[in-house]
Amino acid sequence: MRNLLSAFFVLLLLGAAASQAQVGKPSLSRSDFDARVEEGYNSVLSPEPEVTVLERELLKKIYSLLDTDVQFAYTFLQDTLNSGNPVSGAFNHAMGNVYFKNGNYFQAETQYLAAIDKHPTFQRAWNALGLARYQQGDYEGAATALANSVRYGANDAMSYGILGFCHLQLGRYRSAETAYHYAMLFEPEQTDWAEGIAQVYNETARFEEAISVFDDLIRTDPSNNEFWLLKANAWLELGEPMKTARCIEIAKRIGDVDTDTLYLLGNLYLEAGIFNRAREVFISAAESSGELNEQDLIGAIRYLVFQEKHEFAEEIFQLLKGEGDDWSREDKKLYRFLKAEFAYFHGELDASEEAYASGLELEPFNGYALMKMASIKLNQGDVERSIVYFDRAAANPAFRYDALVSKAMALINNKQYRLALKPIEQALVERSDARLTQLHAQVQRVVESNELTAPR
């Protein structure tokens, strides 16, 4: 049963993986970053870049102006750096902070690099450089800069946490885990770092450990539905559909979940045979989004048909609005065959024939559809056309035996006994069957009898 929905689950998991790319990312506002790079003139009191008494006073003034008159601070720093006189790297660092504050991260990076060039162990410049690169999505460069910042003295949660996130994005899971653990030493209540550790566990298939972390997070904040959804994903990876469903249900009660998650929940109930609940979830998904995600439901409908839940399958199928322009060829084919199947189920042979024919345009050698077309033609009394479809179906190895036997029966029922002998013989080559052997003998006797009684 699981295999019938495996493709559906893979698609949802791909979607889930994309949404989790930000798990463990520090939830820091713009002001948090600004405050970090502007930690004030205290930075130049460290033994990093040496400054004169006058420079120290100037830098104090500059930092005090960053929130009140940043343009003046920028102009003063630009004049100072372009004066041609040697100045401390602390001024480049300050200029980088001005650029950073205005979102000019590339220019900020240039100034931080200039500060580091003047003073290679400038810890806060390395740290700010890491933040600027992080803001630009350069996780490799950010990790290098932040590692140097740590090497030269940084020892705080934010440095380790962002470093952990960078390593996570780069697939360096052991380094990411270590960095996140260090971040948690300083801020044990900060959930970002715990989420990052859980994501490391997910990426390294340590799902039981991830669930343990999410349990801790849920105890801290039980009303956070994101934690429940992340835990659900871990249970899904462990092949525990009902535990997955339970977590999603809790997430639904305490917050919003997207329609993809609802479709996943519906399919989990399908797999468990809880069809009434699956129906409720699918309808809920349609109502919550204002429209039905037809492509996601097609696989579920096919599953229901295979389970002979035709009434339920058709109820869901009736919600579909038809083929979408963005549908894949496979989705369109499946939709047409399902439409044909429901029409056939209701005895609407003309509508079923039309739908099967349109599906065969996309997959001309679909054995199942060809067998259905042959059956329709038989019911319509067109034996000749049914034989054509049986012959086409016999070209499909998976349907060859059934197609040959069905062809033979159609010919026998049409009293074309001699013609029926060959498909029976061909079928016996495919599979030895005592009843079919007996049928061949009976038909052979009829043929011989007819020849004896035929007028000469």
CSV table of C-alpha atoms in Angstrom, one decimal:
chain,number,residue,atom,x,y,z
A,1,MET,CA,0.0,0.0,0.0
A,2,ARG,CA,2.8,2.4,0.8
A,3,ASN,CA,4.3,2.0,-2.7
A,4,LEU,CA,1.1,3.3,-4.3
A,5,LEU,CA,1.6,6.7,-2.7
A,6,SER,CA,5.4,6.8,-2.6
A,7,ALA,CA,5.7,9.2,-5.5
A,8,PHE,CA,3.2,11.5,-3.8
A,9,PHE,CA,5.1,11.4,-0.6
A,10,VAL,CA,8.4,12.1,-2.3
A,11,LEU,CA,7.0,15.3,-3.9
A,12,LEU,CA,5.7,16.5,-0.6
A,13,LEU,CA,9.0,15.7,1.1
A,14,LEU,CA,10.8,17.7,-1.5
A,15,GLY,CA,8.5,20.5,-0.7
A,16,ALA,CA,9.1,20.0,3.0
A,17,ALA,CA,12.8,19.9,2.5
A,18,ALA,CA,12.6,23.2,0.7
A,19,SER,CA,10.6,24.8,3.5
A,20,GLN,CA,13.1,23.5,6.2
A,21,ALA,CA,16.1,25.1,4.5
A,22,GLN,CA,15.7,28.0,6.9
A,23,VAL,CA,15.4,25.9,10.0
A,24,GLY,CA,18.1,26.9,12.5
A,25,LYS,CA,18.5,30.3,10.8
A,26,PRO,CA,18.8,32.9,13.5
A,27,SER,CA,15.6,34.9,13.7
A,28,LEU,CA,17.3,38.3,13.9
A,29,SER,CA,15.9,41.6,12.8
A,30,ARG,CA,17.7,44.3,10.9
A,31,SER,CA,18.1,46.2,14.2
A,32,ASP,CA,19.8,43.1,15.8
A,33,PHE,CA,22.4,43.1,13.0
A,34,ASP,CA,22.9,46.9,13.2
A,35,ALA,CA,23.3,46.7,17.0
A,36,ARG,CA,25.9,44.0,16.6
A,37,VAL,CA,28.1,45.8,14.1
A,38,GLU,CA,27.7,49.1,16.1
A,39,GLU,CA,28.6,47.7,19.4
A,40,GLY,CA,30.2,51.0,19.9
A,41,TYR,CA,33.4,52.6,20.5
A,42,ASN,CA,34.2,50.0,23.2
A,43,SER,CA,35.6,47.9,20.3
A,44,VAL,CA,38.6,50.1,20.0
A,45,LEU,CA,39.4,49.8,23.7
A,46,SER,CA,40.4,46.2,23.0
A,47,PRO,CA,44.0,45.4,22.2
A,48,GLU,CA,43.0,45.0,18.5
A,49,PRO,CA,43.7,48.1,16.4
A,50,GLU,CA,45.6,50.7,18.3
A,51,VAL,CA,44.2,54.3,18.2
A,52,THR,CA,45.4,57.6,19.5
A,53,VAL,CA,43.6,59.6,22.1
A,54,LEU,CA,42.3,61.9,19.4
A,55,GLU,CA,41.2,59.0,17.2
A,56,ARG,CA,39.3,57.5,20.1
A,57,GLU,CA,37.4,60.7,20.7
A,58,LEU,CA,36.6,61.0,17.0
A,59,LEU,CA,35.3,57.4,16.9
A,60,LYS,CA,33.1,58.0,20.0
A,61,LYS,CA,31.6,60.9,18.2
A,62,ILE,CA,31.1,58.9,15.0
A,63,TYR,CA,29.3,56.1,16.8
A,64,SER,CA,27.1,58.5,18.6
A,65,LEU,CA,26.0,60.0,15.2
A,66,LEU,CA,25.1,56.7,13.5
A,67,ASP,CA,21.5,56.9,14.8
A,68,THR,CA,21.1,60.7,14.6
A,69,ASP,CA,23.1,62.0,11.6
A,70,VAL,CA,24.5,59.0,9.7
A,71,GLN,CA,25.2,61.2,6.6
A,72,PHE,CA,27.5,63.4,8.6
A,73,ALA,CA,29.2,60.4,10.0
A,74,TYR,CA,29.6,59.0,6.5
A,75,THR,CA,31.1,62.2,5.1
A,76,PHE,CA,33.5,62.6,8.0
A,77,LEU,CA,34.7,59.0,7.7
A,78,GLN,CA,35.1,59.3,3.9
A,79,ASP,CA,37.1,62.5,4.2
A,80,THR,CA,39.3,60.9,6.9
A,81,LEU,CA,40.0,57.7,4.9
A,82,ASN,CA,40.7,59.7,1.7
A,83,SER,CA,42.9,62.2,3.4
A,84,GLY,CA,46.1,60.3,2.5
A,85,ASN,CA,47.2,60.2,6.1
A,86,PRO,CA,47.6,56.8,7.8
A,87,VAL,CA,44.6,56.1,10.0
A,88,SER,CA,43.7,53.1,12.2
A,89,GLY,CA,41.7,50.2,10.7
A,90,ALA,CA,39.1,51.2,13.3
A,91,PHE,CA,38.0,53.9,10.9
A,92,ASN,CA,37.5,51.4,8.1
A,93,HIS,CA,35.5,49.3,10.5
A,94,ALA,CA,33.4,52.3,11.4
A,95,MET,CA,32.8,53.1,7.7
A,96,GLY,CA,31.9,49.5,7.1
A,97,ASN,CA,29.3,49.8,9.9
A,98,VAL,CA,27.8,52.9,8.2
A,99,TYR,CA,27.4,50.9,4.9
A,100,PHE,CA,26.1,47.9,6.8
A,101,LYS,CA,23.5,50.1,8.6
A,102,ASN,CA,22.2,51.2,5.2
A,103,GLY,CA,22.1,47.7,3.7
A,104,ASN,CA,25.1,48.2,1.5
A,105,TYR,CA,26.7,44.9,2.5
A,106,PHE,CA,29.2,44.7,-0.4
A,107,GLN,CA,30.7,48.1,0.3
A,108,ALA,CA,30.6,47.2,4.0
A,109,GLU,CA,32.6,44.1,3.2
A,110,THR,CA,35.2,46.1,1.3
A,111,GLN,CA,35.8,48.3,4.3
A,112,TYR,CA,36.0,45.4,6.8
A,113,LEU,CA,38.6,43.8,4.6
A,114,ALA,CA,40.5,47.0,4.5
A,115,ALA,CA,40.4,47.1,8.3
A,116,ILE,CA,41.6,43.5,8.5
A,117,ASP,CA,44.4,44.2,6.0
A,118,LYS,CA,45.7,46.9,8.4
A,119,HIS,CA,45.2,44.7,11.5
A,120,PRO,CA,44.9,41.0,10.7
A,121,THR,CA,43.7,40.0,14.2
A,122,PHE,CA,40.9,42.6,14.2
A,123,GLN,CA,38.3,40.3,15.8
A,124,ARG,CA,35.3,42.6,15.5
A,125,ALA,CA,36.1,43.4,11.9
A,126,TRP,CA,36.2,39.6,11.1
A,127,ASN,CA,32.9,39.3,12.9
A,128,ALA,CA,31.3,42.1,11.0
A,129,LEU,CA,32.7,40.8,7.8
A,130,GLY,CA,31.0,37.5,8.5
A,131,LEU,CA,27.7,39.2,9.1
A,132,ALA,CA,28.0,41.2,5.9
A,133,ARG,CA,28.7,38.1,3.9
A,134,TYR,CA,25.9,36.2,5.6
A,135,GLN,CA,23.5,38.9,4.6
A,136,GLN,CA,24.6,38.5,1.0
A,137,GLY,CA,24.0,34.7,1.1
A,138,ASP,CA,27.8,34.0,0.9
A,139,TYR,CA,27.8,31.3,3.5
A,140,GLU,CA,31.2,30.0,2.6
A,141,GLY,CA,32.8,33.4,3.0
A,142,ALA,CA,30.7,34.1,6.2
A,143,ALA,CA,31.9,30.9,7.8
A,144,THR,CA,35.5,31.7,7.1
A,145,ALA,CA,35.2,35.2,8.6
A,146,LEU,CA,33.2,34.1,11.6
A,147,ALA,CA,35.7,31.3,12.3
A,148,ASN,CA,38.5,33.8,12.3
A,149,SER,CA,36.4,36.0,14.6
A,150,VAL,CA,36.1,33.1,17.0
A,151,ARG,CA,39.9,32.4,16.6
A,152,TYR,CA,40.6,36.0,17.7
A,153,GLY,CA,38.3,36.1,20.7
A,154,ALA,CA,34.6,36.1,19.7
A,155,ASN,CA,32.8,33.9,22.3
A,156,ASP,CA,29.1,34.6,22.1
A,157,ALA,CA,25.9,32.8,21.0
A,158,MET,CA,25.2,34.9,17.9
A,159,SER,CA,28.7,34.3,16.4
A,160,TYR,CA,28.4,30.5,17.0
A,161,GLY,CA,24.7,30.4,15.9
A,162,ILE,CA,25.3,32.1,12.6
A,163,LEU,CA,28.4,30.1,12.0
A,164,GLY,CA,26.3,26.9,12.7
A,165,PHE,CA,23.7,28.0,10.1
A,166,CYS,CA,26.4,28.7,7.5
A,167,HIS,CA,27.9,25.2,8.0
A,168,LEU,CA,24.4,23.8,7.8
A,169,GLN,CA,23.7,25.4,4.4
A,170,LEU,CA,27.1,24.1,3.2
A,171,GLY,CA,26.4,20.5,4.3
A,172,ARG,CA,29.0,20.5,7.0
A,173,TYR,CA,26.8,18.9,9.5
A,174,ARG,CA,29.3,18.0,12.2
A,175,SER,CA,30.7,21.5,12.2
A,176,ALA,CA,27.1,22.9,12.2
A,177,GLU,CA,26.1,20.8,15.2
A,178,THR,CA,29.2,21.8,17.2
A,179,ALA,CA,28.6,25.5,16.5
A,180,TYR,CA,24.9,25.3,17.5
A,181,HIS,CA,25.8,23.5,20.7
A,182,TYR,CA,28.3,26.3,21.6
A,183,ALA,CA,25.5,28.8,20.9
A,184,MET,CA,23.2,27.0,23.2
A,185,LEU,CA,25.8,27.2,26.0
A,186,PHE,CA,25.3,31.0,26.0
A,187,GLU,CA,21.6,31.1,25.1
A,188,PRO,CA,19.9,27.9,26.2
A,189,GLU,CA,16.5,29.4,25.8
A,190,GLN,CA,17.0,30.5,22.2
A,191,THR,CA,15.0,28.1,20.1
A,192,ASP,CA,16.9,28.9,16.9
A,193,TRP,CA,19.9,27.0,18.0
A,194,ALA,CA,17.9,23.9,19.1
A,195,GLU,CA,16.1,24.0,15.7
A,196,GLY,CA,19.4,24.1,14.0
A,197,ILE,CA,20.6,21.0,15.9
A,198,ALA,CA,17.3,19.2,15.0
A,199,GLN,CA,17.8,20.1,11.3
A,200,VAL,CA,21.3,18.7,11.5
A,201,TYR,CA,19.8,15.5,12.8
A,202,ASN,CA,17.2,15.4,10.0
A,203,GLU,CA,19.9,16.0,7.3
A,204,THR,CA,22.0,13.1,8.8
A,205,ALA,CA,19.0,10.8,9.1
A,206,ARG,CA,19.2,10.9,12.9
A,207,PHE,CA,15.4,11.3,13.1
A,208,GLU,CA,14.9,9.8,16.6
A,209,GLU,CA,17.3,12.4,18.0
A,210,ALA,CA,15.5,15.1,16.0
A,211,ILE,CA,12.2,14.1,17.6
A,212,SER,CA,13.8,14.3,21.0
A,213,VAL,CA,14.9,17.9,20.3
A,214,PHE,CA,11.5,18.8,19.0
A,215,ASP,CA,9.9,17.3,22.1
A,216,ASP,CA,12.1,19.7,24.2
A,217,LEU,CA,11.0,22.6,22.0
A,218,ILE,CA,7.4,21.6,22.3
A,219,ARG,CA,7.6,21.5,26.1
A,220,THR,CA,9.0,25.0,26.0
A,221,ASP,CA,6.4,26.3,23.6
A,222,PRO,CA,3.6,23.7,23.1
A,223,SER,CA,1.5,26.2,21.0
A,224,ASN,CA,4.2,26.6,18.3
A,225,ASN,CA,2.7,24.6,15.4
A,226,GLU,CA,5.9,24.8,13.4
A,227,PHE,CA,7.6,22.5,16.0
A,228,TRP,CA,4.7,20.0,15.6
A,229,LEU,CA,5.1,20.1,11.8
A,230,LEU,CA,8.9,19.6,12.0
A,231,LYS,CA,8.3,16.6,14.4
A,232,ALA,CA,5.7,15.3,11.9
A,233,ASN,CA,8.3,15.3,9.2
A,234,ALA,CA,10.7,13.3,11.3
A,235,TRP,CA,8.0,10.7,12.0
A,236,LEU,CA,7.2,10.5,8.3
A,237,GLU,CA,10.9,9.8,7.6
A,238,LEU,CA,10.8,7.0,10.1
A,239,GLY,CA,7.8,5.4,8.4
A,240,GLU,CA,5.3,6.2,11.1
A,241,PRO,CA,2.2,7.5,9.2
A,242,MET,CA,-0.1,7.7,12.2
A,243,LYS,CA,2.3,9.5,14.4
A,244,THR,CA,2.9,11.9,11.6
A,245,ALA,CA,-0.8,12.4,11.2
A,246,ARG,CA,-1.2,13.0,15.0
A,247,CYS,CA,1.4,15.8,14.9
A,248,ILE,CA,-0.2,17.4,11.9
A,249,GLU,CA,-3.6,17.3,13.5
A,250,ILE,CA,-2.2,19.0,16.6
A,251,ALA,CA,-0.5,21.6,14.4
A,252,LYS,CA,-3.9,22.2,12.7
A,253,ARG,CA,-5.6,22.8,16.0
A,254,ILE,CA,-3.1,25.4,17.2
A,255,GLY,CA,-2.3,27.2,14.0
A,256,ASP,CA,-2.4,27.3,10.3
A,257,VAL,CA,-1.0,24.6,8.0
A,258,ASP,CA,-0.5,24.9,4.3
A,259,THR,CA,-2.6,23.0,1.8
A,260,ASP,CA,0.3,20.7,0.8
A,261,THR,CA,0.4,19.5,4.4
A,262,LEU,CA,-3.3,18.9,4.4
A,263,TYR,CA,-3.0,16.8,1.2
A,264,LEU,CA,-0.2,14.8,2.9
A,265,LEU,CA,-2.5,14.3,5.9
A,266,GLY,CA,-5.3,13.1,3.7
A,267,ASN,CA,-3.0,10.6,2.0
A,268,LEU,CA,-1.8,9.3,5.3
A,269,TYR,CA,-5.4,8.5,6.2
A,270,LEU,CA,-5.9,6.9,2.9
A,271,GLU,CA,-2.9,4.7,3.5
A,272,ALA,CA,-4.3,3.7,6.9
A,273,GLY,CA,-7.7,3.0,5.4
A,274,ILE,CA,-9.4,5.8,7.3
A,275,PHE,CA,-11.4,6.9,4.3
A,276,ASN,CA,-14.0,9.1,5.9
A,277,ARG,CA,-11.3,11.2,7.7
A,278,ALA,CA,-9.4,11.4,4.4
A,279,ARG,CA,-12.4,12.8,2.7
A,280,GLU,CA,-12.9,15.5,5.4
A,281,VAL,CA,-9.3,16.5,5.1
A,282,PHE,CA,-9.3,16.8,1.3
A,283,ILE,CA,-12.5,18.9,1.4
A,284,SER,CA,-11.0,21.0,4.1
A,285,ALA,CA,-7.9,21.6,2.0
A,286,ALA,CA,-10.1,22.8,-0.9
A,287,GLU,CA,-12.1,25.1,1.4
A,288,SER,CA,-9.0,26.6,3.1
A,289,SER,CA,-7.2,27.5,-0.2
A,290,GLY,CA,-10.3,28.4,-2.2
A,291,GLU,CA,-9.3,26.0,-4.9
A,292,LEU,CA,-8.4,22.4,-5.1
A,293,ASN,CA,-4.8,21.3,-5.9
A,294,GLU,CA,-5.8,18.9,-8.7
A,295,GLN,CA,-2.4,17.5,-9.4
A,296,ASP,CA,-1.9,16.5,-5.7
A,297,LEU,CA,-5.2,14.7,-5.7
A,298,ILE,CA,-4.9,12.6,-8.8
A,299,GLY,CA,-2.5,10.1,-7.2
A,300,ALA,CA,-4.9,9.8,-4.2
A,301,ILE,CA,-7.9,9.1,-6.5
A,302,ARG,CA,-6.0,6.5,-8.4
A,303,TYR,CA,-5.1,4.8,-5.1
A,304,LEU,CA,-8.8,4.8,-4.1
A,305,VAL,CA,-9.7,3.2,-7.4
A,306,PHE,CA,-7.1,0.5,-6.9
A,307,GLN,CA,-8.6,-0.1,-3.4
A,308,GLU,CA,-12.1,-0.4,-5.1
A,309,LYS,CA,-13.3,2.7,-3.2
A,310,HIS,CA,-15.0,3.9,-6.4
A,311,GLU,CA,-17.7,6.0,-4.7
A,312,PHE,CA,-15.2,7.9,-2.6
A,313,ALA,CA,-12.8,8.3,-5.4
A,314,GLU,CA,-15.5,9.7,-7.7
A,315,GLU,CA,-16.7,12.1,-5.0
A,316,ILE,CA,-13.2,13.6,-4.9
A,317,PHE,CA,-12.8,13.4,-8.7
A,318,GLN,CA,-15.9,15.5,-9.1
A,319,LEU,CA,-14.2,18.3,-7.3
A,320,LEU,CA,-11.6,18.6,-10.0
A,321,LYS,CA,-12.1,21.3,-12.6
A,322,GLY,CA,-10.4,19.6,-15.5
A,323,GLU,CA,-6.9,19.5,-16.9
A,324,GLY,CA,-4.6,22.5,-16.1
A,325,ASP,CA,-2.3,24.1,-18.6
A,326,ASP,CA,0.6,23.5,-16.3
A,327,TRP,CA,-0.1,19.8,-15.8
A,328,SER,CA,2.6,17.4,-16.8
A,329,ARG,CA,1.9,14.9,-19.6
A,330,GLU,CA,1.7,12.1,-17.0
A,331,ASP,CA,-0.9,14.0,-14.9
A,332,LYS,CA,-3.0,14.7,-18.0
A,333,LYS,CA,-2.9,11.0,-19.0
A,334,LEU,CA,-3.9,9.8,-15.6
A,335,TYR,CA,-6.8,12.3,-15.4
A,336,ARG,CA,-8.2,11.2,-18.7
A,337,PHE,CA,-7.9,7.5,-17.8
A,338,LEU,CA,-9.6,8.1,-14.4
A,339,LYS,CA,-12.4,10.1,-16.2
A,340,ALA,CA,-12.9,7.1,-18.5
A,341,GLU,CA,-12.9,4.7,-15.6
A,342,PHE,CA,-15.7,6.5,-13.8
A,343,ALA,CA,-17.8,6.7,-16.9
A,344,TYR,CA,-17.3,3.0,-17.6
A,345,PHE,CA,-18.3,2.3,-14.0
A,346,HIS,CA,-21.6,4.0,-14.6
A,347,GLY,CA,-22.1,2.3,-18.0
A,348,GLU,CA,-21.6,5.4,-20.0
A,349,LEU,CA,-19.7,3.6,-22.7
A,350,ASP,CA,-19.5,6.4,-25.3
A,351,ALA,CA,-18.1,8.9,-22.7
A,352,SER,CA,-15.7,6.3,-21.4
A,353,GLU,CA,-14.5,5.4,-25.0
A,354,GLU,CA,-13.9,9.1,-25.7
A,355,ALA,CA,-11.9,9.6,-22.5
A,356,TYR,CA,-9.9,6.4,-23.0
A,357,ALA,CA,-9.1,7.4,-26.6
A,358,SER,CA,-7.8,10.8,-25.4
A,359,GLY,CA,-5.6,9.1,-22.8
A,360,LEU,CA,-4.3,6.7,-25.4
A,361,GLU,CA,-3.2,9.8,-27.5
A,362,LEU,CA,-0.7,10.4,-24.7
A,363,GLU,CA,0.2,6.7,-24.1
A,364,PRO,CA,-0.7,4.6,-27.1
A,365,PHE,CA,0.4,1.3,-25.7
A,366,ASN,CA,-1.2,1.5,-22.3
A,367,GLY,CA,-2.3,-2.1,-21.9
A,368,TYR,CA,-5.1,-1.4,-19.3
A,369,ALA,CA,-6.7,1.3,-21.4
A,370,LEU,CA,-6.5,-0.8,-24.6
A,371,MET,CA,-8.2,-3.7,-22.8
A,372,LYS,CA,-10.9,-1.3,-21.6
A,373,MET,CA,-11.4,0.0,-25.2
A,374,ALA,CA,-11.7,-3.6,-26.4
A,375,SER,CA,-14.3,-4.3,-23.7
A,376,ILE,CA,-16.3,-1.2,-24.7
A,377,LYS,CA,-16.3,-2.3,-28.3
A,378,LEU,CA,-17.5,-5.7,-27.4
A,379,ASN,CA,-20.4,-4.2,-25.4
A,380,GLN,CA,-21.2,-2.1,-28.4
A,381,GLY,CA,-21.3,-5.2,-30.6
A,382,ASP,CA,-18.3,-4.2,-32.6
A,383,VAL,CA,-16.3,-7.4,-32.4
A,384,GLU,CA,-13.9,-6.5,-35.3
A,385,ARG,CA,-12.8,-3.3,-33.5
A,386,SER,CA,-12.5,-5.1,-30.2
A,387,ILE,CA,-10.1,-7.6,-31.8
A,388,VAL,CA,-7.9,-4.6,-33.0
A,389,TYR,CA,-7.7,-3.3,-29.5
A,390,PHE,CA,-6.9,-6.8,-28.0
A,391,ASP,CA,-4.1,-7.2,-30.6
A,392,ARG,CA,-2.7,-3.8,-29.5
A,393,ALA,CA,-2.9,-4.7,-25.9
A,394,ALA,CA,-1.1,-8.0,-26.5
A,395,ALA,CA,1.9,-6.0,-27.7
A,396,ASN,CA,2.3,-5.0,-24.0
A,397,PRO,CA,4.1,-7.9,-22.2
A,398,ALA,CA,2.3,-7.2,-19.0
A,399,PHE,CA,-1.1,-7.7,-20.7
A,400,ARG,CA,-0.2,-10.1,-23.4
A,401,TYR,CA,-1.7,-13.2,-21.8
A,402,ASP,CA,-5.0,-11.6,-20.8
A,403,ALA,CA,-5.3,-9.9,-24.1
A,404,LEU,CA,-4.9,-13.2,-26.1
A,405,VAL,CA,-7.4,-15.0,-23.9
A,406,SER,CA,-9.9,-12.2,-24.2
A,407,LYS,CA,-9.4,-12.1,-27.9
A,408,ALA,CA,-10.0,-15.8,-28.2
A,409,MET,CA,-13.2,-15.6,-26.1
A,410,ALA,CA,-14.5,-12.7,-28.2
A,411,LEU,CA,-14.0,-14.8,-31.3
A,412,ILE,CA,-15.6,-17.9,-29.8
A,413,ASN,CA,-18.6,-15.9,-28.7
A,414,ASN,CA,-18.8,-14.6,-32.3
A,415,LYS,CA,-18.6,-18.3,-33.5
A,416,GLN,CA,-15.3,-17.7,-35.2
A,417,TYR,CA,-13.8,-20.9,-33.8
A,418,ARG,CA,-11.0,-21.4,-36.2
A,419,LEU,CA,-9.7,-17.9,-35.7
A,420,ALA,CA,-9.9,-18.4,-31.9
A,421,LEU,CA,-7.4,-21.3,-32.0
A,422,LYS,CA,-4.3,-19.2,-32.7
A,423,PRO,CA,-4.7,-16.7,-29.8
A,424,ILE,CA,-5.3,-19.7,-27.4
A,425,GLU,CA,-2.1,-21.3,-28.6
A,426,GLN,CA,-0.2,-18.1,-28.2
A,427,ALA,CA,-1.6,-17.7,-24.7
A,428,LEU,CA,-0.5,-21.2,-23.8
A,429,VAL,CA,3.1,-20.3,-24.8
A,430,GLU,CA,2.9,-17.4,-22.4
A,431,ARG,CA,1.4,-19.5,-19.5
A,432,SER,CA,0.5,-23.1,-19.0
A,433,ASP,CA,-3.1,-23.4,-17.8
A,434,ALA,CA,-5.1,-26.6,-17.6
A,435,ARG,CA,-8.5,-24.9,-18.2
A,436,LEU,CA,-7.1,-23.0,-21.2
A,437,THR,CA,-5.7,-26.3,-22.6
A,438,GLN,CA,-9.1,-27.9,-22.2
A,439,LEU,CA,-10.7,-24.9,-23.9
A,440,HIS,CA,-8.3,-25.3,-26.8
A,441,ALA,CA,-9.3,-29.0,-27.1
A,442,GLN,CA,-13.0,-28.1,-27.1
A,443,VAL,CA,-12.6,-25.4,-29.7
A,444,GLN,CA,-10.5,-27.8,-31.9
A,445,ARG,CA,-13.3,-30.4,-31.7
A,446,VAL,CA,-15.9,-27.8,-32.7
A,447,VAL,CA,-13.7,-26.7,-35.7
A,448,GLU,CA,-13.3,-30.4,-36.8
A,449,SER,CA,-17.0,-31.0,-36.3
A,450,ASN,CA,-17.9,-28.0,-38.4
A,451,GLU,CA,-15.6,-29.1,-41.1
A,452,LEU,CA,-17.2,-32.6,-41.2
A,453,THR,CA,-20.7,-31.2,-41.4
A,454,ALA,CA,-19.9,-28.4,-43.8
A,455,PRO,CA,-21.4,-28.8,-47.3
A,456,ARG,CA,-18.8,-30.0,-49.9
